[in-house]
Short mmCIF file of N, CA and C in Angstrom, two decimals:
data_model
loop_
_atom_site.label_atom_id
_atom_site.label_comp_id
_atom_site.label_asym_id
_atom_site.label_seq_id
_atom_site.Cartn_x
_atom_site.Cartn_y
_atom_site.Cartn_z
N MET A 30 109.73 122.35 195.40
CA MET A 30 109.48 122.43 194.18
C MET A 30 108.23 123.03 193.33
N ALA A 31 108.22 124.63 192.97
CA ALA A 31 106.59 124.69 192.42
C ALA A 31 107.03 124.54 191.07
N LEU A 32 105.66 123.82 191.20
CA LEU A 32 105.38 123.46 188.96
C LEU A 32 104.49 124.15 188.98
N LYS A 33 104.81 124.83 187.65
CA LYS A 33 104.05 125.58 186.63
C LYS A 33 102.86 124.83 185.59
N ASN A 34 102.30 125.40 185.26
CA ASN A 34 101.35 125.36 184.42
C ASN A 34 102.01 124.04 183.56
N GLU A 35 100.87 122.48 183.16
CA GLU A 35 101.54 121.79 182.67
C GLU A 35 100.89 122.08 180.72
N LYS A 36 101.98 121.68 180.11
CA LYS A 36 101.70 122.43 178.87
C LYS A 36 101.94 120.76 177.95
N LEU A 37 100.68 121.03 176.94
CA LEU A 37 101.32 119.40 175.96
C LEU A 37 102.28 119.88 174.85
N THR A 38 102.99 118.84 174.39
CA THR A 38 103.99 119.36 172.90
C THR A 38 103.52 118.19 172.44
N HIS A 39 103.69 118.29 171.13
CA HIS A 39 103.50 117.07 170.12
C HIS A 39 104.62 117.25 169.24
N LEU A 40 105.41 116.33 169.77
CA LEU A 40 106.68 116.39 168.53
C LEU A 40 106.57 115.11 167.72
N HIS A 41 107.11 115.51 166.17
CA HIS A 41 106.76 114.21 164.98
C HIS A 41 108.25 114.41 164.26
N PHE A 42 108.82 112.85 164.36
CA PHE A 42 110.39 112.83 163.40
C PHE A 42 110.20 111.41 163.03
N TYR A 43 110.92 111.05 162.46
CA TYR A 43 111.74 109.69 162.02
C TYR A 43 112.55 108.96 162.38
N TYR A 44 112.23 107.89 163.29
CA TYR A 44 113.75 107.18 163.98
C TYR A 44 113.90 106.01 162.74
N HIS A 45 115.26 105.98 162.74
CA HIS A 45 115.52 105.02 161.75
C HIS A 45 116.74 103.64 162.15
N ASN A 46 116.63 102.75 162.27
CA ASN A 46 117.07 101.43 162.82
C ASN A 46 117.64 100.89 161.80
N LEU A 47 119.09 101.39 162.11
CA LEU A 47 120.35 100.75 160.88
C LEU A 47 121.01 99.48 161.62
N LEU A 48 120.50 98.33 161.31
CA LEU A 48 121.08 97.04 161.67
C LEU A 48 122.22 96.83 160.81
N ALA A 49 122.25 96.87 158.95
CA ALA A 49 123.33 96.95 158.51
C ALA A 49 123.54 98.43 157.31
N GLY A 50 124.53 97.87 157.01
CA GLY A 50 124.98 99.09 156.07
C GLY A 50 126.77 99.48 156.72
N PRO A 51 126.69 101.17 155.97
CA PRO A 51 128.63 101.58 156.59
C PRO A 51 128.17 102.16 157.76
N ASN A 52 126.88 102.57 158.50
CA ASN A 52 127.05 103.57 159.39
C ASN A 52 125.79 102.86 159.65
N VAL A 53 126.17 101.62 161.20
CA VAL A 53 125.37 100.62 161.72
C VAL A 53 124.83 101.20 162.80
N THR A 54 123.31 101.59 163.19
CA THR A 54 123.15 101.84 164.56
C THR A 54 122.74 101.36 165.51
N ALA A 55 122.32 99.72 165.07
CA ALA A 55 121.95 98.93 166.15
C ALA A 55 122.50 97.81 166.12
N LEU A 56 122.82 97.18 167.32
CA LEU A 56 123.84 95.94 167.36
C LEU A 56 123.08 95.45 168.00
N HIS A 57 122.74 93.53 167.36
CA HIS A 57 123.06 92.43 168.61
C HIS A 57 123.18 92.14 169.76
N LEU A 58 123.27 92.59 170.81
CA LEU A 58 124.25 91.85 172.30
C LEU A 58 124.16 90.44 171.90
N ASN A 59 123.24 89.99 171.46
CA ASN A 59 123.30 88.38 171.78
C ASN A 59 122.57 88.00 169.75
N ALA A 60 123.35 86.86 169.31
CA ALA A 60 123.15 86.83 168.16
C ALA A 60 122.07 86.03 167.91
N LYS A 61 121.38 85.37 168.55
CA LYS A 61 120.39 84.14 168.45
C LYS A 61 118.99 84.33 169.59
N GLY A 62 119.46 85.31 170.72
CA GLY A 62 118.89 84.95 172.00
C GLY A 62 119.48 84.38 172.84
N PRO A 63 118.83 83.92 173.98
CA PRO A 63 119.33 82.86 175.19
C PRO A 63 118.41 81.90 175.24
N LEU A 64 117.73 81.31 174.11
CA LEU A 64 116.05 80.52 174.44
C LEU A 64 116.51 79.73 173.43
N HIS A 65 117.51 78.68 173.11
CA HIS A 65 117.74 77.68 172.67
C HIS A 65 116.50 76.53 172.92
N LEU A 66 115.07 76.36 171.68
CA LEU A 66 114.11 75.48 172.58
C LEU A 66 114.65 73.84 172.34
N ASN A 67 115.42 74.01 171.14
CA ASN A 67 116.40 72.95 170.88
C ASN A 67 116.70 72.56 169.83
N ASP A 68 118.06 71.41 169.00
CA ASP A 68 119.13 72.00 168.35
C ASP A 68 118.04 71.96 166.71
N THR A 69 117.13 72.27 166.90
CA THR A 69 115.88 72.17 165.35
C THR A 69 114.92 73.33 166.06
N ALA A 70 115.57 74.90 166.52
CA ALA A 70 115.01 75.69 166.68
C ALA A 70 115.08 76.68 165.29
N ASP A 71 114.10 77.08 165.51
CA ASP A 71 113.76 78.07 164.14
C ASP A 71 113.89 79.35 164.54
N PHE A 72 115.21 80.52 164.41
CA PHE A 72 115.06 81.72 164.65
C PHE A 72 114.41 82.12 163.51
N ASN A 73 114.14 81.89 162.31
CA ASN A 73 112.72 83.00 162.06
C ASN A 73 111.49 83.24 162.56
N HIS A 74 111.90 82.48 163.02
CA HIS A 74 110.37 82.02 164.10
C HIS A 74 110.39 83.19 165.75
N PRO A 75 109.26 84.15 166.20
CA PRO A 75 109.76 84.55 167.10
C PRO A 75 109.97 83.52 168.34
N ALA A 76 109.72 82.73 168.62
CA ALA A 76 110.09 81.51 169.50
C ALA A 76 111.23 81.25 169.42
N GLY A 77 111.95 81.66 168.62
CA GLY A 77 113.60 81.16 168.20
C GLY A 77 114.38 82.45 168.82
N LEU A 78 114.21 83.83 168.61
CA LEU A 78 114.24 84.97 169.16
C LEU A 78 113.76 85.66 170.48
N PHE A 79 113.53 85.17 170.84
CA PHE A 79 112.73 85.04 172.47
C PHE A 79 114.20 85.39 172.87
N GLY A 80 114.78 86.52 173.95
CA GLY A 80 115.48 87.30 174.64
C GLY A 80 116.53 87.77 174.16
N ARG A 81 116.27 87.96 172.39
CA ARG A 81 117.34 88.78 171.49
C ARG A 81 117.49 90.45 172.09
N LEU A 82 118.32 91.02 172.40
CA LEU A 82 118.75 91.79 172.81
C LEU A 82 119.52 92.76 171.67
N THR A 83 119.12 94.23 171.82
CA THR A 83 119.74 95.16 170.30
C THR A 83 119.84 96.35 171.23
N MET A 84 120.93 96.90 171.48
CA MET A 84 121.40 97.99 171.70
C MET A 84 121.26 99.01 170.42
N ALA A 85 120.59 100.49 170.89
CA ALA A 85 120.52 101.37 169.71
C ALA A 85 121.04 102.76 170.12
N ASP A 86 121.31 103.16 168.60
CA ASP A 86 122.13 104.66 169.13
C ASP A 86 121.24 105.24 167.71
N ASN A 87 120.09 105.83 167.51
CA ASN A 87 119.85 105.32 166.31
C ASN A 87 119.41 107.00 165.98
N PRO A 88 119.57 107.26 164.50
CA PRO A 88 119.28 108.96 164.16
C PRO A 88 117.43 109.17 164.32
N LEU A 89 117.23 110.60 164.44
CA LEU A 89 115.53 110.96 164.63
C LEU A 89 116.03 112.35 163.45
N THR A 90 115.41 112.38 162.32
CA THR A 90 114.88 113.19 161.44
C THR A 90 113.44 113.34 160.98
N LEU A 91 113.93 114.71 160.68
CA LEU A 91 112.00 115.25 160.10
C LEU A 91 111.65 114.80 159.55
N ASP A 92 112.59 113.59 158.48
CA ASP A 92 111.55 113.63 157.53
C ASP A 92 112.36 111.62 156.90
N PRO A 93 111.31 111.04 156.49
CA PRO A 93 111.87 109.64 156.53
C PRO A 93 112.81 109.51 155.40
N GLU A 94 114.05 110.60 155.09
CA GLU A 94 114.64 110.60 154.57
C GLU A 94 115.65 110.74 155.60
N LEU A 95 116.97 109.57 155.54
CA LEU A 95 118.40 109.61 156.59
C LEU A 95 119.15 110.55 156.13
N ASN A 96 119.32 111.47 155.07
CA ASN A 96 120.26 112.64 154.99
C ASN A 96 118.87 114.05 155.58
N SER A 97 117.79 113.55 155.98
CA SER A 97 117.52 114.75 155.86
C SER A 97 117.68 115.43 157.58
N THR A 98 117.14 116.22 158.17
CA THR A 98 117.34 117.52 159.37
C THR A 98 117.90 116.37 160.28
N THR A 99 118.61 116.07 161.16
CA THR A 99 118.42 115.54 162.26
C THR A 99 118.47 116.16 163.43
N VAL A 100 117.43 115.69 164.66
CA VAL A 100 116.76 116.58 165.17
C VAL A 100 117.45 115.55 166.71
N GLY A 101 117.70 114.64 166.55
CA GLY A 101 118.39 114.05 167.90
C GLY A 101 118.58 112.37 167.82
N ARG A 102 118.56 111.55 168.81
CA ARG A 102 118.81 110.26 168.59
C ARG A 102 117.87 109.77 169.17
N ALA A 103 117.89 108.38 169.57
CA ALA A 103 116.75 107.93 170.28
C ALA A 103 118.00 106.45 170.48
N GLN A 104 117.74 106.66 171.78
CA GLN A 104 119.10 105.77 172.83
C GLN A 104 118.45 105.08 173.90
N GLY A 105 119.36 103.67 173.53
CA GLY A 105 118.24 102.49 174.47
C GLY A 105 118.87 100.67 173.95
N LEU A 106 117.64 100.23 174.30
CA LEU A 106 117.75 99.24 174.09
C LEU A 106 115.84 98.39 174.06
N TYR A 107 116.07 97.37 172.95
CA TYR A 107 115.31 96.71 172.65
C TYR A 107 115.29 95.13 172.87
N GLY A 108 114.39 94.38 173.78
CA GLY A 108 114.29 92.98 173.56
C GLY A 108 113.33 92.51 173.17
N VAL A 109 113.06 91.12 172.26
CA VAL A 109 112.04 90.39 171.99
C VAL A 109 111.41 90.04 173.17
N ALA A 110 110.55 90.06 173.61
CA ALA A 110 109.44 90.04 174.28
C ALA A 110 108.38 88.78 174.40
N SER A 111 108.84 88.19 173.29
CA SER A 111 107.25 87.32 173.49
C SER A 111 108.22 85.92 172.65
N ARG A 112 107.69 84.99 173.01
CA ARG A 112 107.90 83.37 172.47
C ARG A 112 106.77 83.17 171.14
N THR A 113 106.14 84.19 170.98
CA THR A 113 105.08 83.78 170.20
C THR A 113 104.50 84.52 169.04
N ASP A 114 104.81 85.76 169.08
CA ASP A 114 105.46 86.14 168.10
C ASP A 114 105.79 87.86 168.11
N ALA A 115 105.84 89.15 167.46
CA ALA A 115 106.93 89.67 167.43
C ALA A 115 107.20 90.75 168.02
N THR A 116 107.00 90.36 169.25
CA THR A 116 106.99 91.76 170.74
C THR A 116 108.15 92.15 170.97
N PHE A 117 108.78 93.30 171.15
CA PHE A 117 109.44 94.52 171.19
C PHE A 117 109.09 94.53 172.46
N MET A 118 110.38 94.45 173.57
CA MET A 118 110.14 95.46 175.10
C MET A 118 111.21 96.69 174.63
N GLU A 119 110.05 97.99 174.89
CA GLU A 119 111.47 99.01 174.26
C GLU A 119 111.92 100.27 175.43
N LEU A 120 113.24 100.40 175.71
CA LEU A 120 113.58 101.41 176.44
C LEU A 120 114.56 102.24 175.88
N PHE A 121 113.58 103.74 175.17
CA PHE A 121 114.56 104.43 174.85
C PHE A 121 113.94 106.11 175.08
N ASN A 122 115.58 106.26 174.68
CA ASN A 122 115.29 107.92 175.52
C ASN A 122 115.73 108.76 174.00
N PHE A 123 114.68 109.64 173.86
CA PHE A 123 114.76 110.32 172.28
C PHE A 123 115.41 111.94 172.84
N VAL A 124 116.74 111.38 172.35
CA VAL A 124 118.05 112.72 172.90
C VAL A 124 117.69 114.09 172.47
N PHE A 125 117.09 115.17 172.31
CA PHE A 125 117.15 115.74 171.30
C PHE A 125 118.27 117.06 171.23
N LYS A 126 118.89 116.51 170.00
CA LYS A 126 120.36 117.78 169.92
C LYS A 126 119.99 118.54 169.31
N ALA A 127 119.03 119.23 168.17
CA ALA A 127 118.83 120.01 166.89
C ALA A 127 119.00 121.48 168.08
N ASP A 128 119.79 122.16 167.40
CA ASP A 128 119.49 123.46 168.42
C ASP A 128 118.09 123.97 167.90
N GLY A 129 117.51 125.27 169.88
CA GLY A 129 115.94 124.76 169.49
C GLY A 129 116.17 124.79 170.86
N GLU A 130 114.86 125.36 171.55
CA GLU A 130 114.52 125.19 172.67
C GLU A 130 114.34 123.83 173.77
N TYR A 131 114.51 122.45 172.77
CA TYR A 131 114.48 121.33 173.25
C TYR A 131 115.66 120.21 173.50
N ARG A 132 116.89 121.68 172.70
CA ARG A 132 118.22 120.67 172.76
C ARG A 132 118.53 120.82 174.45
N GLY A 133 119.28 119.05 174.31
CA GLY A 133 119.60 118.57 175.67
C GLY A 133 119.33 118.08 176.66
N SER A 134 117.54 118.25 176.10
CA SER A 134 116.50 117.87 176.76
C SER A 134 116.08 116.16 176.31
N THR A 135 115.34 115.42 177.17
CA THR A 135 114.96 113.90 176.54
C THR A 135 113.92 113.76 176.96
N VAL A 136 113.35 112.50 176.18
CA VAL A 136 112.19 112.22 176.67
C VAL A 136 111.71 110.50 176.66
N THR A 137 111.84 109.99 178.23
CA THR A 137 112.27 108.48 177.90
C THR A 137 110.30 107.62 177.82
N VAL A 138 110.95 106.75 176.79
CA VAL A 138 109.49 105.49 176.48
C VAL A 138 110.10 104.29 177.20
N LEU A 139 109.29 103.87 177.69
CA LEU A 139 109.48 102.37 178.17
C LEU A 139 107.91 101.78 178.28
N GLY A 140 107.64 100.46 176.84
CA GLY A 140 106.91 99.99 176.65
C GLY A 140 106.84 98.75 175.24
N ARG A 141 105.51 98.39 175.54
CA ARG A 141 105.66 96.86 174.39
C ARG A 141 105.27 97.55 173.35
N ASN A 142 106.09 97.61 172.01
CA ASN A 142 105.74 97.09 170.76
C ASN A 142 105.63 96.06 169.97
N HIS A 143 104.43 95.78 169.18
CA HIS A 143 104.10 94.29 168.70
C HIS A 143 104.74 95.04 167.08
N ILE A 144 106.05 95.23 166.78
CA ILE A 144 106.52 95.30 165.24
C ILE A 144 105.31 95.10 164.30
N LEU A 145 105.11 94.28 163.62
CA LEU A 145 104.22 93.58 162.63
C LEU A 145 102.68 93.70 162.87
N ALA A 146 102.19 94.62 163.87
CA ALA A 146 100.77 94.97 164.12
C ALA A 146 100.38 95.92 163.19
N ALA A 147 99.88 96.02 162.26
CA ALA A 147 99.13 97.28 161.31
C ALA A 147 98.61 97.93 162.26
N GLY A 148 99.03 99.76 161.26
CA GLY A 148 98.48 100.37 161.37
C GLY A 148 99.55 100.84 162.85
N ILE A 149 98.55 102.00 163.53
CA ILE A 149 99.38 103.31 164.97
C ILE A 149 99.40 102.33 165.59
N ARG A 150 100.64 101.81 166.61
CA ARG A 150 101.31 101.23 168.10
C ARG A 150 101.76 102.22 169.18
N GLU A 151 101.74 102.26 170.29
CA GLU A 151 100.98 103.06 171.09
C GLU A 151 101.84 102.67 172.32
N MET A 152 103.29 103.63 173.38
CA MET A 152 104.06 103.54 174.15
C MET A 152 104.18 104.91 174.59
N PRO A 153 104.05 104.25 176.09
CA PRO A 153 103.78 105.28 177.17
C PRO A 153 104.66 105.85 177.33
N VAL A 154 105.30 107.85 178.01
CA VAL A 154 106.17 108.16 177.95
C VAL A 154 106.32 108.11 179.87
N VAL A 155 107.34 107.67 179.78
CA VAL A 155 108.02 107.65 181.11
C VAL A 155 108.49 108.69 182.23
N GLY A 156 108.71 109.80 181.21
CA GLY A 156 109.75 110.46 182.33
C GLY A 156 110.20 111.28 181.16
N GLY A 157 111.26 112.12 181.56
CA GLY A 157 112.28 113.41 180.23
C GLY A 157 113.15 114.09 181.71
N THR A 158 113.84 115.26 180.90
CA THR A 158 114.78 115.99 181.59
C THR A 158 114.89 117.33 180.77
N GLY A 159 115.14 118.05 181.15
CA GLY A 159 114.99 119.50 180.36
C GLY A 159 113.37 120.11 180.39
N VAL A 160 113.73 120.43 179.13
CA VAL A 160 112.28 121.21 178.81
C VAL A 160 111.12 119.71 179.26
N PHE A 161 111.53 118.82 179.19
CA PHE A 161 110.19 117.95 179.80
C PHE A 161 110.84 116.81 181.17
N GLY A 162 110.96 117.91 181.92
CA GLY A 162 111.36 117.42 183.07
C GLY A 162 109.47 117.13 183.79
N PHE A 163 109.35 116.24 184.59
CA PHE A 163 108.34 115.63 185.17
C PHE A 163 106.97 115.00 183.74
N ALA A 164 107.61 114.07 182.74
CA ALA A 164 106.87 114.41 181.25
C ALA A 164 106.22 113.09 181.38
N ARG A 165 105.29 112.95 180.66
CA ARG A 165 104.26 111.86 181.00
C ARG A 165 103.40 112.26 179.94
N GLY A 166 102.61 110.95 178.90
CA GLY A 166 102.20 110.90 177.68
C GLY A 166 102.66 109.71 176.79
N LYS A 167 102.39 109.60 175.78
CA LYS A 167 102.83 108.43 174.88
C LYS A 167 103.10 108.74 173.63
N VAL A 168 103.44 107.75 172.73
CA VAL A 168 103.79 107.61 171.55
C VAL A 168 103.35 107.11 170.26
N HIS A 169 102.85 107.62 169.40
CA HIS A 169 102.43 107.36 168.69
C HIS A 169 104.09 106.63 167.44
N VAL A 170 103.96 104.98 167.08
CA VAL A 170 104.82 104.90 165.81
C VAL A 170 104.22 103.85 165.42
N LYS A 171 104.48 103.98 163.92
CA LYS A 171 104.59 102.83 162.84
C LYS A 171 105.53 102.56 161.41
N THR A 172 105.79 101.75 161.03
CA THR A 172 106.58 101.64 160.72
C THR A 172 106.38 102.36 158.89
N HIS A 173 107.41 103.02 158.62
CA HIS A 173 107.19 103.71 157.16
C HIS A 173 107.64 102.90 156.10
N SER A 174 108.96 102.08 156.82
CA SER A 174 109.68 101.08 155.21
C SER A 174 110.23 100.20 156.41
N PHE A 175 110.78 99.17 155.91
CA PHE A 175 111.41 97.62 156.15
C PHE A 175 112.29 96.97 155.23
N ASN A 176 113.23 97.42 155.47
CA ASN A 176 114.27 95.85 154.32
C ASN A 176 114.22 94.49 155.01
N THR A 177 113.53 93.34 154.44
CA THR A 177 113.60 92.35 154.68
C THR A 177 114.83 91.68 154.75
N THR A 178 115.77 92.77 153.86
CA THR A 178 117.45 91.63 153.46
C THR A 178 118.17 92.31 155.04
N THR A 179 118.06 93.60 155.12
CA THR A 179 118.94 93.95 156.06
C THR A 179 118.44 94.45 157.37
N GLY A 180 117.27 94.21 157.74
CA GLY A 180 116.41 94.65 158.52
C GLY A 180 116.53 95.80 159.13
N ASN A 181 116.60 97.01 158.08
CA ASN A 181 116.99 97.99 158.69
C ASN A 181 115.21 98.68 158.59
N THR A 182 115.22 99.91 159.39
CA THR A 182 114.01 99.98 159.79
C THR A 182 113.47 101.59 159.62
N VAL A 183 112.85 102.38 158.81
CA VAL A 183 112.66 103.95 159.03
C VAL A 183 110.90 103.38 159.78
N VAL A 184 110.81 104.37 161.06
CA VAL A 184 109.54 104.07 162.04
C VAL A 184 109.28 105.72 162.28
N LYS A 185 108.24 105.89 161.36
CA LYS A 185 107.20 107.48 162.10
C LYS A 185 106.98 107.21 163.87
N CYS A 186 107.34 109.25 163.82
CA CYS A 186 107.00 108.97 165.26
C CYS A 186 106.58 110.03 165.69
N ASP A 187 105.05 109.57 166.52
CA ASP A 187 104.75 111.53 166.99
C ASP A 187 104.43 110.84 168.27
N VAL A 188 105.24 112.07 169.24
CA VAL A 188 105.36 111.21 170.65
C VAL A 188 104.50 113.23 171.14
N TYR A 189 103.03 112.60 171.73
CA TYR A 189 102.39 113.18 172.97
C TYR A 189 102.99 113.56 174.47
N VAL A 190 103.23 114.36 174.40
CA VAL A 190 104.29 114.69 176.04
C VAL A 190 103.68 115.54 177.03
N PHE A 191 103.06 115.78 178.11
CA PHE A 191 102.61 116.88 178.63
C PHE A 191 104.50 116.98 179.72
N HIS A 192 104.15 118.40 179.82
CA HIS A 192 105.54 118.36 181.09
C HIS A 192 105.39 120.17 181.27
N TYR A 193 106.09 119.92 182.37
CA TYR A 193 106.13 121.55 183.05
C TYR A 193 106.99 122.84 182.76
#
């Protein structure tokens, strides 16, 4: 297969991780994580949540408001990967569903996300399909809003992807 000239595409959107409310998009697969340190484990501490897995099918929108234009879905899995801080291991496919040249294409992200870190966090793009076949690159994420009662989160996402 002959490869064409490589392109760099910058995608900007927000993803909505909704753990509570009428239209839940993320579901914990195990309530407290498999690690039970002892009978007095503090499940508000990252060590008590270590191993907790969550499956998600989160909407991707152009703006931070959930009712703004939907461009796709973030479908995948994330889990608490640290016993000492709020760090997730994330595996997501950004599936583009809006009409246009990216419709039906995906970008795959697999990486570490220290969710409470200040500023921009970075994860690698490890692949893609359709327009983004042979994709590589990086994703910058920054928490736009977080509801401490529900856990619902809106994340600003900038994807920089090289593809053919």
